[in-house]
PDB file of C-alpha atoms in Angstrom:
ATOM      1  CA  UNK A  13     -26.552  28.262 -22.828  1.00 53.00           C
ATOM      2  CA  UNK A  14     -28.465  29.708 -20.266  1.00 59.00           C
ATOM      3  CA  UNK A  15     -27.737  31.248 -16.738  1.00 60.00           C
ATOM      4  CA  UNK A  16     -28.302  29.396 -14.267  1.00 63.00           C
ATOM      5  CA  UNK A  17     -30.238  31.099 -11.516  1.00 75.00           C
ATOM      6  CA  UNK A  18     -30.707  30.547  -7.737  1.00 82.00           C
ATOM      7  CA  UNK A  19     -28.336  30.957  -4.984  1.00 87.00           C
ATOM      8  CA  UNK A  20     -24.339  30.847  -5.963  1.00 90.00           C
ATOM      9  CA  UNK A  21     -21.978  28.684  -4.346  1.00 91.00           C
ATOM     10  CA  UNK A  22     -19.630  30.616  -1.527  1.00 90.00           C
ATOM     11  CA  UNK A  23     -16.265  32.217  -2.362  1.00 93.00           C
ATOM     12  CA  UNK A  24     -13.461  31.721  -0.361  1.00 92.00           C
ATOM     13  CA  UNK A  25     -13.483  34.931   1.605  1.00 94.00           C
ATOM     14  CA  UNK A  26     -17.384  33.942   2.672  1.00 95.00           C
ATOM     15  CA  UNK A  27     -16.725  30.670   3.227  1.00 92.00           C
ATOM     16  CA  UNK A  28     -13.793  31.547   5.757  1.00 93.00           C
ATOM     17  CA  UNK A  29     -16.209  34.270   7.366  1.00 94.00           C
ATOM     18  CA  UNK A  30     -19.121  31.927   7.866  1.00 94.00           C
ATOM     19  CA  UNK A  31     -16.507  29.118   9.958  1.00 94.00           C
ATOM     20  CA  UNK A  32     -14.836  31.799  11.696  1.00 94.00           C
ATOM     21  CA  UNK A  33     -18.030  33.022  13.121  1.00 95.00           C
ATOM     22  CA  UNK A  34     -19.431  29.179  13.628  1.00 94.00           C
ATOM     23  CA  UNK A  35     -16.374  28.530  15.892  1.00 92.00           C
ATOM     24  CA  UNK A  36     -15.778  31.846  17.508  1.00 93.00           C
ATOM     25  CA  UNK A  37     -12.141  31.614  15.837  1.00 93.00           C
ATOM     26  CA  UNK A  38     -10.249  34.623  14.029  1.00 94.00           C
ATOM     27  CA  UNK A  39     -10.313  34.607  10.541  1.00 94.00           C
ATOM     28  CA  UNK A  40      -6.950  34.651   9.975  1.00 95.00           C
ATOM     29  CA  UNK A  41      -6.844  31.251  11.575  1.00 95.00           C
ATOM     30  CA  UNK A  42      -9.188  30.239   9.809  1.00 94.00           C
ATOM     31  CA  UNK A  43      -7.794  30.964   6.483  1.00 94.00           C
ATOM     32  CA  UNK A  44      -4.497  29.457   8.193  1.00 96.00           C
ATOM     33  CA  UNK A  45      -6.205  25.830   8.376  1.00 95.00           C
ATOM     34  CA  UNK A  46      -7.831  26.240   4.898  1.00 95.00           C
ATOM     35  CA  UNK A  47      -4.614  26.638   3.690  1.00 96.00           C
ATOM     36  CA  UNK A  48      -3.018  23.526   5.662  1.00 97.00           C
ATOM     37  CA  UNK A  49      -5.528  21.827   4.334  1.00 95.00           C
ATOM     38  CA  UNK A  50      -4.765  23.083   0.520  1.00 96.00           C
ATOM     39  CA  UNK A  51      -1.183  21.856   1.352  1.00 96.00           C
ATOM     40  CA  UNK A  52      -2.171  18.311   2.968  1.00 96.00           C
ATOM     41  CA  UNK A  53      -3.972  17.884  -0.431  1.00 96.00           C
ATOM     42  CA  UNK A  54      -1.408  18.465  -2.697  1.00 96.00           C
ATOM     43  CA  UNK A  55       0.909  16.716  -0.830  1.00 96.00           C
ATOM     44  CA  UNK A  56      -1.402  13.460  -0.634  1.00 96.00           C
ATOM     45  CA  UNK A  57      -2.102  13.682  -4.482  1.00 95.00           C
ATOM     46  CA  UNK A  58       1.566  14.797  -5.612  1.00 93.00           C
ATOM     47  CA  UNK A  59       3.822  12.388  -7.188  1.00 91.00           C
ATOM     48  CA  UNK A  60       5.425  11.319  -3.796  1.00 93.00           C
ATOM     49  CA  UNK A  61       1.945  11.120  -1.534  1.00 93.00           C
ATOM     50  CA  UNK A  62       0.128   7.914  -1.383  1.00 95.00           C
ATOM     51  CA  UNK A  63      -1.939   9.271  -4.421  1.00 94.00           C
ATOM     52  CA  UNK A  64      -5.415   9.596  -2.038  1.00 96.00           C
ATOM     53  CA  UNK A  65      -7.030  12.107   0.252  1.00 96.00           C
ATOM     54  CA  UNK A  66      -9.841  11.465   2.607  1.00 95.00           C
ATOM     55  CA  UNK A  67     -12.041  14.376   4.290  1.00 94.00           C
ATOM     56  CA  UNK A  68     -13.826  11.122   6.473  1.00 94.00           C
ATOM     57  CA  UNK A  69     -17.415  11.080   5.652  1.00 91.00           C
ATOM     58  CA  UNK A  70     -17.683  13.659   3.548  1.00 94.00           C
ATOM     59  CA  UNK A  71     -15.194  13.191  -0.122  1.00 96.00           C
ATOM     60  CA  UNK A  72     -12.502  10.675  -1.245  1.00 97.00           C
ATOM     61  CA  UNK A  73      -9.798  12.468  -3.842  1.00 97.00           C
ATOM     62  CA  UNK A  74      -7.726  10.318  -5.798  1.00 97.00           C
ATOM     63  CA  UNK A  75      -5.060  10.689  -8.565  1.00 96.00           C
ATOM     64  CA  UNK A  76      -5.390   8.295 -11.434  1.00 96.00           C
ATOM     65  CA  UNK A  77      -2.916   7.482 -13.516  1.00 95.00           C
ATOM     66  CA  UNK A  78      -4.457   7.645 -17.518  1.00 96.00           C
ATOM     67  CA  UNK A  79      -1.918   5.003 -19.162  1.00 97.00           C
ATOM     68  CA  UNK A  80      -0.231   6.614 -22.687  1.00 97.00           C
ATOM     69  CA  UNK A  81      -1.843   5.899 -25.971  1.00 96.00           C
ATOM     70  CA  UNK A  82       0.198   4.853 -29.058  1.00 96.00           C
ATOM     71  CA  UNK A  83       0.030   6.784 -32.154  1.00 96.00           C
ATOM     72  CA  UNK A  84      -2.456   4.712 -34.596  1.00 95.00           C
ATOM     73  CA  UNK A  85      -2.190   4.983 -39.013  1.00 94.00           C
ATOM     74  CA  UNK A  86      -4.691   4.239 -41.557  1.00 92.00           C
ATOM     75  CA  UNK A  87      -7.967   4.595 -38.819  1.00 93.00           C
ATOM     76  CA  UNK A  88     -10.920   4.875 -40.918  1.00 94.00           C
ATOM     77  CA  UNK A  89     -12.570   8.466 -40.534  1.00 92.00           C
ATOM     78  CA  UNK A  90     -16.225   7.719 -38.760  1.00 92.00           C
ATOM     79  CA  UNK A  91     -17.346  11.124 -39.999  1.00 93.00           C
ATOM     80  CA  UNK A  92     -16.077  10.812 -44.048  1.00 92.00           C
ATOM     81  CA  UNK A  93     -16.226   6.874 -45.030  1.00 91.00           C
ATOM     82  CA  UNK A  94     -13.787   5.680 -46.812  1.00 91.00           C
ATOM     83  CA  UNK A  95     -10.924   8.350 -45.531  1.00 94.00           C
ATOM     84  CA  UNK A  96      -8.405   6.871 -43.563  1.00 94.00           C
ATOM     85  CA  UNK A  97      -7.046   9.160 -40.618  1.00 94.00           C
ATOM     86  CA  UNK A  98      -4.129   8.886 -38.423  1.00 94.00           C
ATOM     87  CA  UNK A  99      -4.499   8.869 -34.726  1.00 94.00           C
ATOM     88  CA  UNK A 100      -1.339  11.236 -33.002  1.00 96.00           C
ATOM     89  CA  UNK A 101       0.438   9.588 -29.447  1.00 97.00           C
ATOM     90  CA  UNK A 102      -1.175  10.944 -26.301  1.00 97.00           C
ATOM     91  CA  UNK A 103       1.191  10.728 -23.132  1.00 97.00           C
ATOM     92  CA  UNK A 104       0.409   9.423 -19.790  1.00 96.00           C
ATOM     93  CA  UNK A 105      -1.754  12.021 -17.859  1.00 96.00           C
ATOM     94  CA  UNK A 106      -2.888  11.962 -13.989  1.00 94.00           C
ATOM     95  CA  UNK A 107      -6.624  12.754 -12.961  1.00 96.00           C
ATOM     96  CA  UNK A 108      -8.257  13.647 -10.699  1.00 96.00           C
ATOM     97  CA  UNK A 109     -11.031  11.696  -9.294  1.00 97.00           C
ATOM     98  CA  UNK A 110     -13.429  12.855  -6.633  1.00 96.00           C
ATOM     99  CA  UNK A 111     -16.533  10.789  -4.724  1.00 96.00           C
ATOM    100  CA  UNK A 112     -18.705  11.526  -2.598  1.00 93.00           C
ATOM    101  CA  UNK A 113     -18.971   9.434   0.540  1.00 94.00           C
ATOM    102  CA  UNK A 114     -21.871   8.520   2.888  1.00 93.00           C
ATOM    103  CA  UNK A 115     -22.310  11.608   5.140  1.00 92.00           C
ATOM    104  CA  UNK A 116     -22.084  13.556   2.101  1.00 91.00           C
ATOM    105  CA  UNK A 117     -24.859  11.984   0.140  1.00 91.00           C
ATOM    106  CA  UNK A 118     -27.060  11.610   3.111  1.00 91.00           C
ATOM    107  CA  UNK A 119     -26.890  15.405   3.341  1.00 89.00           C
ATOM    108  CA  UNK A 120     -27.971  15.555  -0.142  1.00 89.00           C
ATOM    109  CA  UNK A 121     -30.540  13.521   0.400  1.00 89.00           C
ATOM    110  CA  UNK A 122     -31.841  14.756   3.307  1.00 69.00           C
ATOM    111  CA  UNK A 123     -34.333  17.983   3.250  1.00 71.00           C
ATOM    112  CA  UNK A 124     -32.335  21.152   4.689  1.00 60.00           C
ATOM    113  CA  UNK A 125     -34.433  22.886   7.858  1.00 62.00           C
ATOM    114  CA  UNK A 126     -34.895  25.971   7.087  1.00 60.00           C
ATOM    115  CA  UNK A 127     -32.681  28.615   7.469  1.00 58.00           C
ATOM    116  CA  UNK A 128     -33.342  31.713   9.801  1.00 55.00           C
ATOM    117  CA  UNK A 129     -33.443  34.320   7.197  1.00 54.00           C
ATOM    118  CA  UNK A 130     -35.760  32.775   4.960  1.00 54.00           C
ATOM    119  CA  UNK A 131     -39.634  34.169   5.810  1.00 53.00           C
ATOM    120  CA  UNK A 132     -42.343  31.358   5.947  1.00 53.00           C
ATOM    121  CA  UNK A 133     -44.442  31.667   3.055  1.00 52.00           C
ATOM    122  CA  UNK A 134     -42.180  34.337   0.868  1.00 46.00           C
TER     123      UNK A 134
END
């Protein structure tokens, strides 16, 4: 596999330096409400939250239930013919399912302006 170059995604710490200095707020606050919002996730997708999140306009997170699979004898074997196989039970699982709404694919789409570090022509 090969490494991927260009720029890397932000890390926590940036991410909360970056809004605290967009908003003029503290970073401790900052990294308050990223936590609240860590919490109103899980509660939202735990087993007693309505099983959706919504950041409006931006992502839609939603826990879907994978039903369980019965255990399955004598499958035949795709990869030696003629061997039969047997198939263990899986159990019920939960994922986790995210999409991207509007806003956030018309940001995609759209060409960024650019920044104020980057120098024309470099």
């Amino acid at each position: 596999m090969c490494a991927q170059s260009g720029p890397k995604p932000l890390t926590k710490t940036e991410l909360i330096r970056r809004l605290a200095e967009k908003t003029g707020a503290d970073k401790k606050v900052v990294g308050q409400l990223i936590k609240a919002l860590e919490e109103e996730i899980q509660q939202a997708l735990g087993p007693n939250g309505p099983g959706v999140f919504a950041l409006p306009g931006l992502v839609k997170i939603e826990r879907k239930l994978i039903p369980a699979r019965p255990a399955k004898t004598g499958v035949p074997n795709p990869f030696r013919p003629g061997e039969l196989r047997d198939i263990p039970a899986r159990p019920a699982t939960h994922k986790v399912r995210v999409r991207a709404l509007k806003g956030l694919k018309q940001m995609v789409q759209t060409p960024a302006a650019p920044s104020e570090t980057e120098t024309p022509g470099a």
